[in-house]
Amino acid sequence: LRSICGDDGVSQGEAIREQHGKDESMHRCRPPDVVVFPRCVEEVSALARVCHKHHLPIIPFGTGTGLEGGVGAVKGGVCFSLRKMGQVLDLHQEDFDVTVEPSVTRKALNAYLRDTGLWFPVDPGADASLCGMAATSASGTNAVRYGTMRESVLNLEVVLADGTILHTAGKGRHPRKTSAGYNLTNLFVGSEGTLGIITKTVLRLHGIPEATVSAVCSFPSVQTAVDSTVQILQAGVPIARIEFLDDVMIDACNRYSALSYQVTPTLFLEFHGSERSVEEQVKITENITQSNGGSDFQWARDAETRNRLWKARHDAWYASLALRPGCKAYATDVCVPLSRLPQIIVETKDDLIENRLTGPIAGHVGDGNFHCLIVLDPSDPEELQRVHLFTDRLARRALAMSGTCTGEHGVGLGKKALLREELGPTTIQVMQLLKDALDPKNLMNPGKIL
Amino acid sequence: LRSICGDDGVSQGEAIREQHGKDESMHRCRPPDVVVFPRCVEEVSALARVCHKHHLPIIPFGTGTGLEGGVGAVKGGVCFSLRKMGQVLDLHQEDFDVTVEPSVTRKALNAYLRDTGLWFPVDPGADASLCGMAATSASGTNAVRYGTMRESVLNLEVVLADGTILHTAGKGRHPRKTSAGYNLTNLFVGSEGTLGIITKTVLRLHGIPEATVSAVCSFPSVQTAVDSTVQILQAGVPIARIEFLDDVMIDACNRYSALSYQVTPTLFLEFHGSERSVEEQVKITENITQSNGGSDFQWARDAETRNRLWKARHDAWYASLALRPGCKAYATDVCVPLSRLPQIIVETKDDLIENRLTGPIAGHVGDGNFHCLIVLDPSDPEELQRVHLFTDRLARRALAMSGTCTGEHGVGLGKKALLREELGPTTIQVMQLLKDALDPKNLMNPGKIL
Ligand SMILES: Cc1cc2nc3c(=O)[nH]c(=O)nc-3n(C[C@H](O)[C@H](O)[C@H](O)COP(=O)(O)OP(=O)(O)OC[C@H]3O[C@@H](n4cnc5c(N)ncnc54)[C@H](O)[C@@H]3O)c2cc1C
Ligand SMILES: Cc1cc2nc3c(=O)[nH]c(=O)nc-3n(C[C@H](O)[C@H](O)[C@H](O)COP(=O)(O)OP(=O)(O)OC[C@H]3O[C@@H](n4cnc5c(N)ncnc54)[C@H](O)[C@@H]3O)c2cc1C
């Protein structure tokens, strides 16, 4: 390995191995044996060949923001930190696409795009690497309008376990649409490093909207907030963001950021479009929220006021953590058909209270996806156990409602058993067939997903 | 086979075998040995088990509108006509989704949905079966706004070659979003019957827009029409349809339908939204087209006038055929990055003229995808040869511009060699690995794609 990356490339690994110890998630630190820092796809490929020859597990590492223990080296092996591959390549403004290497984050990309009139919308909150986001099939607040990574990736360069360099849609290809053979691109999107190392991602871009308006509205109940969401979608409002915060979360945000929102279920909304279109979207939305008993509908157009309005949403993670200083947070991630959302949220809130857990709720409600940000003391085994049982019950509740145990964070280490329940043995077997076909030695991020 | 489907189920096959002889495409008729008409997934599975046991090829048959010879039984075998499975199941209005069996067509589904305020937008022109559309990864005129089948399918029930019944996202699951394991759904979408028989498709629905406006605009050149398209997308106009017809096609349509459009490159547009939003979209679009030298911008809101305005586009296929009565038509299907579209269309038009071919052009220009509807006399081998060389040149031109040889029709029989050029040996090998993993006996629609 040293002969490929140089001394420097291997020794820097200490920092990453330490980082594994500081994992924000509930997953135990699992440092790799070695960390390598390849500088180009050829080095990634050469390193993979070495690992392949010596049967060493390969664990791709993006920016480490993943929430499901995906970078843990459960069987030891070599962590491929991709931080030295950070170029933005081949920006095609007229084609609305760009290619990024693995350490380019979404904020870095949007900074790079600033003067082009284009942007990349998928926003999982964390400033994750875009290749890591492809690997976990990330989405976040904008997905209701712009889709998830599944809809945003046009092509991938991937290094397979044996060092083979693959271009999922053919080298250099970037049409907006294709039906040329099997959709390999979307097989690798969401594969969480278990099928190959993503070394380039071709992304679809969007025009920056002429106008953006943010809004906030309080509701008497979870049901009325979700009913409003469904009606807004039914009315064809091309809403860009529609985020739900429950009363506990609003309370936490009020405290954390000295705000004074009503402590009730609340929707945070964002509208993109022309000046007149956003104006109208706001009007239609306000009518709908009013008819559902929503109150205190506030909206703002200039960036500063918008940021102030949305401050609660932006700070949700930190506001939750501040509820119990010194504790850590774990985010659940179920997603259900929209109509089931009120029931599952209400039942989940009861469950949290019954089990004395701190778990404010934030949700990408337009997609039926929500998170309990469970704040817990990881040194308390009894509490850990309660959290564990709670998250299992929550996932089973989602499964019973035709939903999924993971809307956007992926399976990683923690949801393998739930995945089996969700998909059933046949679907799991077919996934295993694909894994075996592409990685017969089970070297790529072993122990994850399946 | 008779013991499963009954006598009736097998003998009706004559009609389908005949239909193979009337194939509208350039592909030679390849009737299967037997046609079966299963009535439920269990029968499909039982029949597949028989075929598996006896090494008989399995060819799924939807509505036979596919353009790439996909239903041809090149190695003989058993055609699975799915026409007896025609239920619409599990309409979830509030969840914006529905489940359909294989013989439900898109028009039948939209008729079924009429009173719900919802619709299914993917529209490939032909009234194809939705499971067949999933199988070919179809798209069409609405894809620029609503996406293709890739973005529209939430879950599939599939019978594999050995009779196994698979639910790609887990049985009964229909969240709008998931990152639960490998994206099997999108592996089967676009697999053209080579990986399994789709027996149910769960589809994402959309709210019917409050207002629809259609428009038509003439341009001095291909370049100015495409420039307008790019600028309309850049301006963030949520355009629902943006279709290009070249001068030859407009001329054909004028003759066929007694219209009097200017014989120049023309855009047909459609806007969806609220009353005010479509009004504004029209205004922005008209400004953009004017600044590019567009003229005769006409628009209409009521259904009747809209249909009259778009008549040329709707009749394009028949208008092309009428150019040479008694001839057949073959549609090419390249797709390139938007910026390359003017050049490839201009070069292709020159090529058509040079080679004395009749090939009016219609394009889903917002996606960079266009078709030459080549009208040819299939009994003239010399002309057939000229068409063949032309389509190869066209595909290579698209490949040289980072595009694809098939934007939406799929690979089928005719584009296997081009697919290899497009993807390169490694990508093809990986596709073959997946095919071998899921269908080791190569029974599913053999001879297609790979
Ligand atoms: C505060 C916070 C909020 C979040 N909110 C959201 C949210 O709303 N929505 C959402 O979707 N996610 C959310 N996330 C999760 C997170 O942003 C994603 O998991 C992210 O996409 C992972 O990117 P990364 O580069 O950090 O990957 P890492 O954490 O480094 O890795 C994650 C997984 O992907 C694999 N991987 C990483 N890079 C590659 C590569 N180049 N090739 C192959 N495999 C690779 C790893 O092996 C691992 O399995 C949140 C995270 C945090 C910390
Ligand atoms: C006039 C005309 C215009 C068209 N325009 C467009 C267009 O603009 N955009 C576009 O995308 N397409 C277009 N098409 C193509 C056509 O509509 C699609 O190919 C259609 O999606 C195929 O559906 P089908 O049910 O007819 O499938 P078939 O023709 O019966 O089969 C097509 C392929 O899919 C497989 N298949 C069918 N059903 C199943 C199933 N249930 N399970 C597994 N495999 C199956 C078959 O084996 C075959 O390989 C057009 C066709 C015509 C005739």
PDB file of N, CA and C in Angstrom, chain B residues 354-380:
ATOM      1  N   GLU B 354     -28.626  13.635 -48.238  1.00  0.00           N
ATOM      2  CA  GLU B 354     -27.573  13.006 -49.034  1.00  0.00           C
ATOM      3  C   GLU B 354     -27.916  11.570 -49.405  1.00  0.00           C
ATOM      4  N   ASN B 355     -28.575  10.883 -48.492  1.00  0.00           N
ATOM      5  CA  ASN B 355     -28.845   9.466 -48.717  1.00  0.00           C
ATOM      6  C   ASN B 355     -30.280   9.198 -49.162  1.00  0.00           C
ATOM      7  N   ARG B 356     -30.920  10.237 -49.651  1.00  0.00           N
ATOM      8  CA  ARG B 356     -32.269  10.134 -50.228  1.00  0.00           C
ATOM      9  C   ARG B 356     -33.225   9.350 -49.323  1.00  0.00           C
ATOM     10  N   LEU B 357     -33.219   9.719 -48.035  1.00  0.00           N
ATOM     11  CA  LEU B 357     -34.130   9.038 -47.117  1.00  0.00           C
ATOM     12  C   LEU B 357     -35.205  10.003 -46.646  1.00  0.00           C
ATOM     13  N   THR B 358     -36.402   9.456 -46.418  1.00  0.00           N
ATOM     14  CA  THR B 358     -37.492  10.250 -45.863  1.00  0.00           C
ATOM     15  C   THR B 358     -37.471  10.043 -44.353  1.00  0.00           C
ATOM     16  N   GLY B 359     -37.150  11.106 -43.610  1.00  0.00           N
ATOM     17  CA  GLY B 359     -37.032  10.932 -42.158  1.00  0.00           C
ATOM     18  C   GLY B 359     -37.365  12.188 -41.397  1.00  0.00           C
ATOM     19  N   PRO B 360     -38.653  12.564 -41.383  1.00  0.00           N
ATOM     20  CA  PRO B 360     -39.027  13.740 -40.583  1.00  0.00           C
ATOM     21  C   PRO B 360     -38.626  13.541 -39.127  1.00  0.00           C
ATOM     22  N   ILE B 361     -38.333  14.651 -38.452  1.00  0.00           N
ATOM     23  CA  ILE B 361     -37.789  14.585 -37.093  1.00  0.00           C
ATOM     24  C   ILE B 361     -38.765  15.143 -36.072  1.00  0.00           C
ATOM     25  N   ALA B 362     -38.951  14.386 -34.983  1.00  0.00           N
ATOM     26  CA  ALA B 362     -39.726  14.866 -33.835  1.00  0.00           C
ATOM     27  C   ALA B 362     -38.877  14.605 -32.601  1.00  0.00           C
ATOM     28  N   GLY B 363     -38.843  15.551 -31.686  1.00  0.00           N
ATOM     29  CA  GLY B 363     -37.941  15.355 -30.554  1.00  0.00           C
ATOM     30  C   GLY B 363     -38.502  15.809 -29.231  1.00  0.00           C
ATOM     31  N   HIS B 364     -38.168  15.035 -28.183  1.00  0.00           N
ATOM     32  CA  HIS B 364     -38.432  15.458 -26.796  1.00  0.00           C
ATOM     33  C   HIS B 364     -37.235  16.310 -26.419  1.00  0.00           C
ATOM     34  N   VAL B 365     -37.271  17.548 -26.898  1.00  0.00           N
ATOM     35  CA  VAL B 365     -36.068  18.337 -26.981  1.00  0.00           C
ATOM     36  C   VAL B 365     -35.596  18.812 -25.590  1.00  0.00           C
ATOM     37  N   GLY B 366     -36.502  18.851 -24.646  1.00  0.00           N
ATOM     38  CA  GLY B 366     -36.109  19.228 -23.285  1.00  0.00           C
ATOM     39  C   GLY B 366     -35.204  18.196 -22.633  1.00  0.00           C
ATOM     40  N   ASP B 367     -35.211  16.987 -23.179  1.00  0.00           N
ATOM     41  CA  ASP B 367     -34.321  15.937 -22.677  1.00  0.00           C
ATOM     42  C   ASP B 367     -33.164  15.645 -23.623  1.00  0.00           C
ATOM     43  N   GLY B 368     -33.096  16.348 -24.743  1.00  0.00           N
ATOM     44  CA  GLY B 368     -32.022  16.079 -25.701  1.00  0.00           C
ATOM     45  C   GLY B 368     -32.267  14.834 -26.547  1.00  0.00           C
ATOM     46  N   ASN B 369     -33.502  14.391 -26.601  1.00  0.00           N
ATOM     47  CA  ASN B 369     -33.868  13.123 -27.243  1.00  0.00           C
ATOM     48  C   ASN B 369     -34.693  13.418 -28.502  1.00  0.00           C
ATOM     49  N   PHE B 370     -34.333  12.817 -29.635  1.00  0.00           N
ATOM     50  CA  PHE B 370     -35.187  13.022 -30.815  1.00  0.00           C
ATOM     51  C   PHE B 370     -35.250  11.770 -31.676  1.00  0.00           C
ATOM     52  N   HIS B 371     -36.313  11.697 -32.456  1.00  0.00           N
ATOM     53  CA  HIS B 371     -36.541  10.569 -33.347  1.00  0.00           C
ATOM     54  C   HIS B 371     -36.580  11.034 -34.798  1.00  0.00           C
ATOM     55  N   CYS B 372     -35.890  10.298 -35.699  1.00  0.00           N
ATOM     56  CA  CYS B 372     -36.180  10.412 -37.129  1.00  0.00           C
ATOM     57  C   CYS B 372     -37.194   9.322 -37.428  1.00  0.00           C
ATOM     58  N   LEU B 373     -38.339   9.697 -37.932  1.00  0.00           N
ATOM     59  CA  LEU B 373     -39.327   8.689 -38.314  1.00  0.00           C
ATOM     60  C   LEU B 373     -39.054   8.324 -39.765  1.00  0.00           C
ATOM     61  N   ILE B 374     -38.238   7.313 -39.932  1.00  0.00           N
ATOM     62  CA  ILE B 374     -37.811   6.958 -41.276  1.00  0.00           C
ATOM     63  C   ILE B 374     -38.882   6.138 -41.959  1.00  0.00           C
ATOM     64  N   VAL B 375     -39.368   6.654 -43.063  1.00  0.00           N
ATOM     65  CA  VAL B 375     -40.412   5.948 -43.801  1.00  0.00           C
ATOM     66  C   VAL B 375     -39.731   5.198 -44.936  1.00  0.00           C
ATOM     67  N   LEU B 376     -39.943   3.898 -44.940  1.00  0.00           N
ATOM     68  CA  LEU B 376     -39.178   3.089 -45.891  1.00  0.00           C
ATOM     69  C   LEU B 376     -40.023   1.969 -46.473  1.00  0.00           C
ATOM     70  N   ASP B 377     -39.573   1.498 -47.595  1.00  0.00           N
ATOM     71  CA  ASP B 377     -40.222   0.369 -48.258  1.00  0.00           C
ATOM     72  C   ASP B 377     -39.463  -0.894 -47.857  1.00  0.00           C
ATOM     73  N   PRO B 378     -40.037  -1.684 -46.961  1.00  0.00           N
ATOM     74  CA  PRO B 378     -39.271  -2.810 -46.414  1.00  0.00           C
ATOM     75  C   PRO B 378     -38.997  -3.891 -47.454  1.00  0.00           C
ATOM     76  N   SER B 379     -39.678  -3.815 -48.588  1.00  0.00           N
ATOM     77  CA  SER B 379     -39.424  -4.840 -49.610  1.00  0.00           C
ATOM     78  C   SER B 379     -38.263  -4.442 -50.520  1.00  0.00           C
ATOM     79  N   ASP B 380     -37.678  -3.268 -50.281  1.00  0.00           N
ATOM     80  CA  ASP B 380     -36.561  -2.811 -51.101  1.00  0.00           C
ATOM     81  C   ASP B 380     -35.254  -2.992 -50.320  1.00  0.00           C
TER      82      ASP B 380
END
